[in-house]
Short mmCIF file of C-alpha atoms in Angstrom, two decimals:
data_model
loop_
_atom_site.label_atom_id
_atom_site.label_comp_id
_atom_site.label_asym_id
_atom_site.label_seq_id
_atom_site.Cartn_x
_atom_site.Cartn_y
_atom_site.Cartn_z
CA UNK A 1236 -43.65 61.14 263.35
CA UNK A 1237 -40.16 61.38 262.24
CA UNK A 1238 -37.65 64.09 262.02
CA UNK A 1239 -36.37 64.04 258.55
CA UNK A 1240 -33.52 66.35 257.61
CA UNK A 1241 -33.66 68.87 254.98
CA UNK A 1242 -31.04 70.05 252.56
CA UNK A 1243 -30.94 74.07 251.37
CA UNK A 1244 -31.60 74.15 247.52
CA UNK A 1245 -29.58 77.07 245.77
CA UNK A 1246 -33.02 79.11 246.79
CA UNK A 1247 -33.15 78.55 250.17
CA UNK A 1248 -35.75 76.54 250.37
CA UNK A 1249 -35.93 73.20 252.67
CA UNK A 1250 -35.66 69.89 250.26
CA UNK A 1251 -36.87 66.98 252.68
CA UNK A 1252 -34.25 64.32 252.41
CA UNK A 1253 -36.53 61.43 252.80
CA UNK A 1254 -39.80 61.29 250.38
CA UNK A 1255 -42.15 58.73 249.07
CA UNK A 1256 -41.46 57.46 245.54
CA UNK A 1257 -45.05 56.93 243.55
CA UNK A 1258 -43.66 55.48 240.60
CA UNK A 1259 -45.39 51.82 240.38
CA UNK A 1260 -47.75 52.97 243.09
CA UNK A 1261 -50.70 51.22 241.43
CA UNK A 1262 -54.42 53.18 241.14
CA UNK A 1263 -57.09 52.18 243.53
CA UNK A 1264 -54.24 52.01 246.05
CA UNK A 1265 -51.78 55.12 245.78
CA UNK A 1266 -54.28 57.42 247.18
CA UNK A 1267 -54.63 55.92 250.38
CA UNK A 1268 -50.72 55.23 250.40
CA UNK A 1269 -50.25 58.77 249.97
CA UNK A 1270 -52.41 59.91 252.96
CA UNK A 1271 -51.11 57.03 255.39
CA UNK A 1272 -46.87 58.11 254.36
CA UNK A 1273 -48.17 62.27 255.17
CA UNK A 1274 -50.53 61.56 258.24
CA UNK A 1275 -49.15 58.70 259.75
CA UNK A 1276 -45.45 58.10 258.66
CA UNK A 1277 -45.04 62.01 258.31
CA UNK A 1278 -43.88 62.15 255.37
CA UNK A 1279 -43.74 65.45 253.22
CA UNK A 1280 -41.98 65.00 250.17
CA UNK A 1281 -44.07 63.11 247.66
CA UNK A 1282 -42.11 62.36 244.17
CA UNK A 1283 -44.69 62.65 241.74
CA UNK A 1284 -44.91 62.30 237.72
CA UNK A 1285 -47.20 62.63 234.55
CA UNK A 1286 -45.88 59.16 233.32
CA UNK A 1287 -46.81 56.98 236.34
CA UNK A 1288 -50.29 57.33 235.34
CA UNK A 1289 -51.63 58.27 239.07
CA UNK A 1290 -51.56 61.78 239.68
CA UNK A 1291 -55.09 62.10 239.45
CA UNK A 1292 -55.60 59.69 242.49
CA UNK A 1293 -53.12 61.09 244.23
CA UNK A 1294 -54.34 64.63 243.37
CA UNK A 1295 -57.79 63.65 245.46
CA UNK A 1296 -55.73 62.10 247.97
CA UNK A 1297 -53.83 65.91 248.99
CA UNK A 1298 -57.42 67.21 248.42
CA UNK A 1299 -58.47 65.54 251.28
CA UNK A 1300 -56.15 66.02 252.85
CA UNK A 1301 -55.44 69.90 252.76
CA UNK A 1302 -59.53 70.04 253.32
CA UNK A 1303 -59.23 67.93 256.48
CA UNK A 1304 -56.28 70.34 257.92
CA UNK A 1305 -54.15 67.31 258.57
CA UNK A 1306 -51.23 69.17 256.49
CA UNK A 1307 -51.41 72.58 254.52
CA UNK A 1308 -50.02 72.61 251.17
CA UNK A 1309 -47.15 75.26 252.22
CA UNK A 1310 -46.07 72.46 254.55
CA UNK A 1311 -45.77 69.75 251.58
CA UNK A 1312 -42.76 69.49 248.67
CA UNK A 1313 -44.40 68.45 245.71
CA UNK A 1314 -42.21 67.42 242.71
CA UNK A 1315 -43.51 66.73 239.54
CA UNK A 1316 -42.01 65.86 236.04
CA UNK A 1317 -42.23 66.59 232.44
CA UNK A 1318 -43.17 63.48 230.24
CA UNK A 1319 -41.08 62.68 227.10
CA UNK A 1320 -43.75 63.49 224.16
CA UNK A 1321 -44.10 67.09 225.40
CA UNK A 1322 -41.01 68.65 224.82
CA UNK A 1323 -41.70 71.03 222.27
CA UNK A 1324 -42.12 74.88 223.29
CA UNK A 1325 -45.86 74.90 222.84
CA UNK A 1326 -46.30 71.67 224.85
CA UNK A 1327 -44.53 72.31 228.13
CA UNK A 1328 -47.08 74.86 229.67
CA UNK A 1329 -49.94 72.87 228.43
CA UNK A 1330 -48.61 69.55 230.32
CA UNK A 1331 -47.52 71.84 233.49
CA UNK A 1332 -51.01 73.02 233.25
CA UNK A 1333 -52.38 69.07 233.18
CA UNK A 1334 -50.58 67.83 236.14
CA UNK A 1335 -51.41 70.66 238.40
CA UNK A 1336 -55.22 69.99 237.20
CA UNK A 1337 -54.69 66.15 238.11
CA UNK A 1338 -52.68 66.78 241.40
CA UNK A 1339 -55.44 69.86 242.45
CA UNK A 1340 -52.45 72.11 243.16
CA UNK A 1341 -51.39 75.42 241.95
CA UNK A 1342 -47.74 75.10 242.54
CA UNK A 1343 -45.44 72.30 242.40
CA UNK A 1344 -42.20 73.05 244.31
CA UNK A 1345 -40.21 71.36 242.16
CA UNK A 1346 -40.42 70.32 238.27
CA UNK A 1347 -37.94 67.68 236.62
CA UNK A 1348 -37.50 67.32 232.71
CA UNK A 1349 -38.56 63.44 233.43
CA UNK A 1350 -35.89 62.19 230.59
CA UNK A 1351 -33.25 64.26 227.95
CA UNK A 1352 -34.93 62.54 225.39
CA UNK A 1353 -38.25 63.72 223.70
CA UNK A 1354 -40.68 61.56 221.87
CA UNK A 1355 -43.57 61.94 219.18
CA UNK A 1356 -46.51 64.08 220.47
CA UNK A 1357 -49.50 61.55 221.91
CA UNK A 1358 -52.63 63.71 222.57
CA UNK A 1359 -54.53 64.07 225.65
CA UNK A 1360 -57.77 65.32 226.83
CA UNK A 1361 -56.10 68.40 228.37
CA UNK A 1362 -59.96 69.56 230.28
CA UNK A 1363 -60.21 66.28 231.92
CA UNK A 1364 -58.24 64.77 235.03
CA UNK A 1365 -56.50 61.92 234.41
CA UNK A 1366 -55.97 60.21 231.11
CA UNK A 1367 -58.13 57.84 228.66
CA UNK A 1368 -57.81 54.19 229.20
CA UNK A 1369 -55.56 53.53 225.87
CA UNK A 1370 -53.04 56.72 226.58
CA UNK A 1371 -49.29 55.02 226.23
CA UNK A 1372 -46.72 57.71 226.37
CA UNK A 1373 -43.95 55.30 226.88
CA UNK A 1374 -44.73 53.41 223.79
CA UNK A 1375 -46.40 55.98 221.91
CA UNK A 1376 -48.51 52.80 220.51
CA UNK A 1377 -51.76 55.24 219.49
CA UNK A 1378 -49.36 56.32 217.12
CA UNK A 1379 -49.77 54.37 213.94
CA UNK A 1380 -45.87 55.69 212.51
CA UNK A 1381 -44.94 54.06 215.59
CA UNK A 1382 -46.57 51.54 216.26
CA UNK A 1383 -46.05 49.64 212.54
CA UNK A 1384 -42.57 50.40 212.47
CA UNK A 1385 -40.37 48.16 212.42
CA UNK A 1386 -38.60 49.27 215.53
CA UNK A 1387 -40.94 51.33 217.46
CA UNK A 1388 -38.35 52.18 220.23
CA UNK A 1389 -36.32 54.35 218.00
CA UNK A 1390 -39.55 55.01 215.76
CA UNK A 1391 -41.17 57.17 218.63
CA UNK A 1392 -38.08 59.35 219.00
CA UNK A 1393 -38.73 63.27 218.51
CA UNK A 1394 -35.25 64.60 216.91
CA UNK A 1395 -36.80 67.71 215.86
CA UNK A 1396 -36.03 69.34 219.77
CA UNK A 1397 -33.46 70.48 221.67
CA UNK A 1398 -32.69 70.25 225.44
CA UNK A 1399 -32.60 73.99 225.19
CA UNK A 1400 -35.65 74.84 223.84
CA UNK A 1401 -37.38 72.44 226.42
CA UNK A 1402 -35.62 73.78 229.23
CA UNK A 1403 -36.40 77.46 228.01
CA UNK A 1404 -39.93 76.87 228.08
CA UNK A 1405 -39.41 75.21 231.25
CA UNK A 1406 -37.77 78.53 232.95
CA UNK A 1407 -41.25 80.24 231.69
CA UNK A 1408 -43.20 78.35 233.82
CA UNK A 1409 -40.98 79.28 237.00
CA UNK A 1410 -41.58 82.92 235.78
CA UNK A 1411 -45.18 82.31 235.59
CA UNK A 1412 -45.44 81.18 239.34
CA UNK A 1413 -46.61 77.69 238.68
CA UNK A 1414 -43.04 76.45 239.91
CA UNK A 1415 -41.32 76.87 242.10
CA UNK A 1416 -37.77 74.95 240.75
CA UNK A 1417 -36.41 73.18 238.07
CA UNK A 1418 -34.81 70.16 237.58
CA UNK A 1419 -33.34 67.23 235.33
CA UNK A 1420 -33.36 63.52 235.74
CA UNK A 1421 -31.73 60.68 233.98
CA UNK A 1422 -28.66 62.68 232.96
CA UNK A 1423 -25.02 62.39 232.55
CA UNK A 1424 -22.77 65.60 233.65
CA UNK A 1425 -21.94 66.64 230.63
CA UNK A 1426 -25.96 67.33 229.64
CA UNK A 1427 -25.62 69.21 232.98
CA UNK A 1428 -23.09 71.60 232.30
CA UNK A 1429 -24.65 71.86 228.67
CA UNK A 1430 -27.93 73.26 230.28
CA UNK A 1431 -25.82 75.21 233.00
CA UNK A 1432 -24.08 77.32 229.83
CA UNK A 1433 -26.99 78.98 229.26
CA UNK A 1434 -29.73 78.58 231.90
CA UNK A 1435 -31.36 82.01 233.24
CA UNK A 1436 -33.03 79.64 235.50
CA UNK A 1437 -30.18 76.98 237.31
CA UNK A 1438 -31.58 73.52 237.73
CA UNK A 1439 -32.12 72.56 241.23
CA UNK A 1440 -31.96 69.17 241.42
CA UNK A 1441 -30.74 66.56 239.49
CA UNK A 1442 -33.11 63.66 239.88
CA UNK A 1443 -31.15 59.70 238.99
CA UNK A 1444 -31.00 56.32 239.54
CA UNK A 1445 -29.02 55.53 242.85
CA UNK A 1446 -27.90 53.01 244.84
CA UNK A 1447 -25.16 51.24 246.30
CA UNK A 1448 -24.80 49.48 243.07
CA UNK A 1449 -24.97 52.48 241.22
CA UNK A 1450 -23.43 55.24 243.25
CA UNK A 1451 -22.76 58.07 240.83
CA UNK A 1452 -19.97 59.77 242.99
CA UNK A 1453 -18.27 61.51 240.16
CA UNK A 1454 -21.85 63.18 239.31
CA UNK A 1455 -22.70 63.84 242.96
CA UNK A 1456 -19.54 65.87 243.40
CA UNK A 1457 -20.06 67.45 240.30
CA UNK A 1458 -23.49 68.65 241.36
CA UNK A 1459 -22.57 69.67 244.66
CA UNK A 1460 -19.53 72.04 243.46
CA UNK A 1461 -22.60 73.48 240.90
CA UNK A 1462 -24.96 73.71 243.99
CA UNK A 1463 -27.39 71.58 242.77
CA UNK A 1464 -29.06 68.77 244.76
CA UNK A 1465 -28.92 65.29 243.92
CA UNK A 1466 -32.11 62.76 244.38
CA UNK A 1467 -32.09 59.21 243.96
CA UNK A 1468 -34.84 57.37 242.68
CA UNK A 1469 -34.55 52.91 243.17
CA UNK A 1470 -32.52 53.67 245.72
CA UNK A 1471 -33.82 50.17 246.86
CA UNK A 1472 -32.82 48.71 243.11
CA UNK A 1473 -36.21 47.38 241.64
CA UNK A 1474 -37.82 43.37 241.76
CA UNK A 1475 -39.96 44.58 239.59
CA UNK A 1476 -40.13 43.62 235.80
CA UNK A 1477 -36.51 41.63 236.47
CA UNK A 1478 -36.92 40.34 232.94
CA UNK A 1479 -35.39 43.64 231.76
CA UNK A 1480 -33.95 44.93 234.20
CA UNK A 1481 -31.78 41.91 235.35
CA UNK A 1482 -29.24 42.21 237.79
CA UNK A 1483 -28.71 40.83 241.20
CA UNK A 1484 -30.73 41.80 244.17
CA UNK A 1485 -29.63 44.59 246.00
CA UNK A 1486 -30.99 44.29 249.15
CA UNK A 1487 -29.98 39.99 248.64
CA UNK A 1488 -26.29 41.77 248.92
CA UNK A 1489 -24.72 39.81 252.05
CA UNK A 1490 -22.52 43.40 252.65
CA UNK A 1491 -25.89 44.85 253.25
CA UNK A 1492 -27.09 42.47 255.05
CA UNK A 1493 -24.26 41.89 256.93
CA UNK A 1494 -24.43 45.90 258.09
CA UNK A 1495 -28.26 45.62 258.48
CA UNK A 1496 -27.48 42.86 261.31
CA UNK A 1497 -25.37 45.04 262.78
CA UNK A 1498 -27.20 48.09 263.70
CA UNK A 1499 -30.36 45.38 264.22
CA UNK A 1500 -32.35 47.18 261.14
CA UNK A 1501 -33.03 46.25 257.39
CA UNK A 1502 -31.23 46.08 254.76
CA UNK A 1503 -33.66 48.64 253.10
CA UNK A 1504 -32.84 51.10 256.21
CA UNK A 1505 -29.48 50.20 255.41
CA UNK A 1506 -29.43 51.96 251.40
CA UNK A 1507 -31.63 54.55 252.75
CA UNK A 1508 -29.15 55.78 255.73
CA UNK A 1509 -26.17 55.63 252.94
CA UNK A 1510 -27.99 57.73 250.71
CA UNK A 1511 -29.48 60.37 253.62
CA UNK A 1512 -25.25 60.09 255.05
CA UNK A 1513 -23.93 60.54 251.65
CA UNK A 1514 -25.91 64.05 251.21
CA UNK A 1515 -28.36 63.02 248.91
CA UNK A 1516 -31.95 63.07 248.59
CA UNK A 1517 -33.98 59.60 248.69
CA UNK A 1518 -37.45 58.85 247.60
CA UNK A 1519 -38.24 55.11 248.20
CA UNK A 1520 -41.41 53.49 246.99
CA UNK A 1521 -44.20 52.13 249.14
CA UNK A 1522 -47.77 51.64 249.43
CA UNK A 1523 -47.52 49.72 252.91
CA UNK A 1524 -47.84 51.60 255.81
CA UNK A 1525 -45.10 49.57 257.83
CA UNK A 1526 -42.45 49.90 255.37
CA UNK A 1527 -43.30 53.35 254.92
CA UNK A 1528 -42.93 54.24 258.49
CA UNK A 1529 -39.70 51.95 258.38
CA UNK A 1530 -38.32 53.61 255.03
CA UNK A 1531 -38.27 56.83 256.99
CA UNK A 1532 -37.22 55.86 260.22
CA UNK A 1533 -33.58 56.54 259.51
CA UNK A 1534 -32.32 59.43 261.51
CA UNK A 1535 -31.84 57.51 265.01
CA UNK A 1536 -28.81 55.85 263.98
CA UNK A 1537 -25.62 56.32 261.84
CA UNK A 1538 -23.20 54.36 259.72
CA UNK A 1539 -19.76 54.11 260.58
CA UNK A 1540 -16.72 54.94 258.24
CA UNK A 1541 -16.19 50.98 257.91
CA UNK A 1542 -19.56 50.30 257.44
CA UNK A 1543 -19.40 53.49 254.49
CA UNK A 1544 -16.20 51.81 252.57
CA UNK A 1545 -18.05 48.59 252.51
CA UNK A 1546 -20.99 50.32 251.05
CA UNK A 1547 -18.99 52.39 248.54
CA UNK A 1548 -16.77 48.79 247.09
CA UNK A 1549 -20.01 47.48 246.07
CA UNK A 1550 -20.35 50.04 243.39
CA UNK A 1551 -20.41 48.58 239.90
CA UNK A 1552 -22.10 51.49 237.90
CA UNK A 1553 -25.02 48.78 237.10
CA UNK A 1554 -28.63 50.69 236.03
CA UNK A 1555 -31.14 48.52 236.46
CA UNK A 1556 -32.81 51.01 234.18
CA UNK A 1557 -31.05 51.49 230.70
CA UNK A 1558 -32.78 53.15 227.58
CA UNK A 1559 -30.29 51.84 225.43
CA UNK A 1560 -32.34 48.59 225.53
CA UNK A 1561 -35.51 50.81 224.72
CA UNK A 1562 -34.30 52.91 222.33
CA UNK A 1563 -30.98 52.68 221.48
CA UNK A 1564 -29.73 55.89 223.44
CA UNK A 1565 -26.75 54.81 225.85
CA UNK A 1566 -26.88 57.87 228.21
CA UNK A 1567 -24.82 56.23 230.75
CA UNK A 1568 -22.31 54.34 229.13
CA UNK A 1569 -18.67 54.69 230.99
#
């Protein structure tokens, strides 16, 4: 199994540096992902989230697993995230409450306000695992205001919230016990040291797109002077739906592959080394057990400072995921 480092959040506590992404990580298959990255790839970070529609499967998977002995919950980061139509005071504990259900925990180590932007409450079965077969909380489409406007993007947009009063109900969960740490993701630095004014409760970790296409430096200092941790999610960029997110391939790059020839590994190896180097925390996707075990396999070697200039020209500040194509909100415009 491999030895993955750890950084210190501003608790104390250990935040493995390498974890497995589940966003995309498709039912009927997730599960078993999930128990091959912990058991065989050693994994034990596992980026989890209400909106990825899988928690449940993956909540049977850790069941299993902690029944079995082959790893004890204590032993296990578990981050979870707060989906966009539950924003409002009264919703946050009840959604909490869902995802530990689904995920058959009664902690999650870590908790991320998923985006800073709230949408229109779409109702759940809050006494059942999982969700019904129609539930869209990205589109909202159950919701007939949405759903028949005549642009449902910005139609399913809550402006009656704040950040604050999200983030305040959010600290109330980490005084109840059933968190551990709180967090943001998809935010600029400014949103940061917004929520840093008047947080009882400082955000841990600050969970957004990177990769050496989008590298974030500015944001990653930033966070580090605050003592907060930074996590990047794509850190592969994504093939996936490339008819909105465009963009060239990132792991096509011939710098990358260029380095990856060097040091006789991938170019997948390659963004995931960068990332570990760089300080940052990196949750790659995968549901196949070799490019799990390869995803992780990243501490037996180390880039040089040529091979890190290389990496940091290629920076372009290109998202591959941008809501102002989905609802008009440019949160990371220059």
């Amino acid at each position: 199994m491999s030895d993955i480092p750890s950084l210190s959040l501003h608790s104390g506590a250990p935040f493995p540096q390498v974890g497995l992404g589940t966003w995309k990580a498709e039912k009927g298959v997730v599960g078993e992902a999930v128990k091959n990255a912990i058991t065989a790839a050693g994994y034990r970070h596992i980026d989890c989230a209400s909106n990825y529609l899988n928690e449940a499967e993956i909540g049977d998977a850790l069941e299993s697993l902690f029944e079995e002995k082959a790893v004890a919950r204590e032993d296990l980061f578990l981050t979870g995230k707060l989906n966009n139509p539950y924003h409002h005071k009264e919703h946050v504990l009840p959604h909490l409450q869902k995802t530990l259900m689904d995920l058959k925990v009664d902690y999650l180590d870590l908790w991320l306000m998923h985006w800073p932007v709230a949408f229109k409450y779409v109702p759940y079965d809050s006494t059942k695992r999982g969700f019904h077969d129609s539930y869209d909380p990205d589109n909202c489409s159950e919701l007939e205001e949405v759903s028949s406007a005549e642009n449902p993007g910005t139609a399913k947009l809550d402006h009656s919230v704040s950040i604050r009063e999200t983030w305040e109900a959010m600290e109330a969960c980490v005084e109840a016990g059933l968190v551990k740490h709180i967090g943001l993701s998809n935010v600029p630095a400014i949103l940061v040291h917004d929520v840093l004014t008047y947080a009882k409760v400082k955000p841990a970790v600050i969970q957004n797109e990177m990769h050496p296409y989008c590298q974030q430096s500015a944001l990653c200092e930033y966070a580090r002077k605050n003592g907060i941790a930074m996590t990047a999610y794509s850190p592969l960029g994504t093939s996936s739906n490339a008819s909105w997110t465009g963009g060239d391939t990132l792991l096509e790059d011939k710098v990358l592959v260029a380095i990856a020839e060097k040091h006789a590994r991938s170019a997948a190896q390659i963004c995931i080394r960068w990332a570990v180097q760089r300080g940052t925390v990196v949750i790659p996707k995968s549901t196949n057990p070799g490019r799990q075990l390869q995803n992780i396999s990243v501490t037996d070697f180390e880039l040089d400072d040529e091979d890190m200039k290389k990496i940091a020209a290629l920076d372009r500040n290109f998202h591959y995921l941008r809501p102002v194509d989905w609802y008009g909100i440019p949160l990371f415009s220059n």
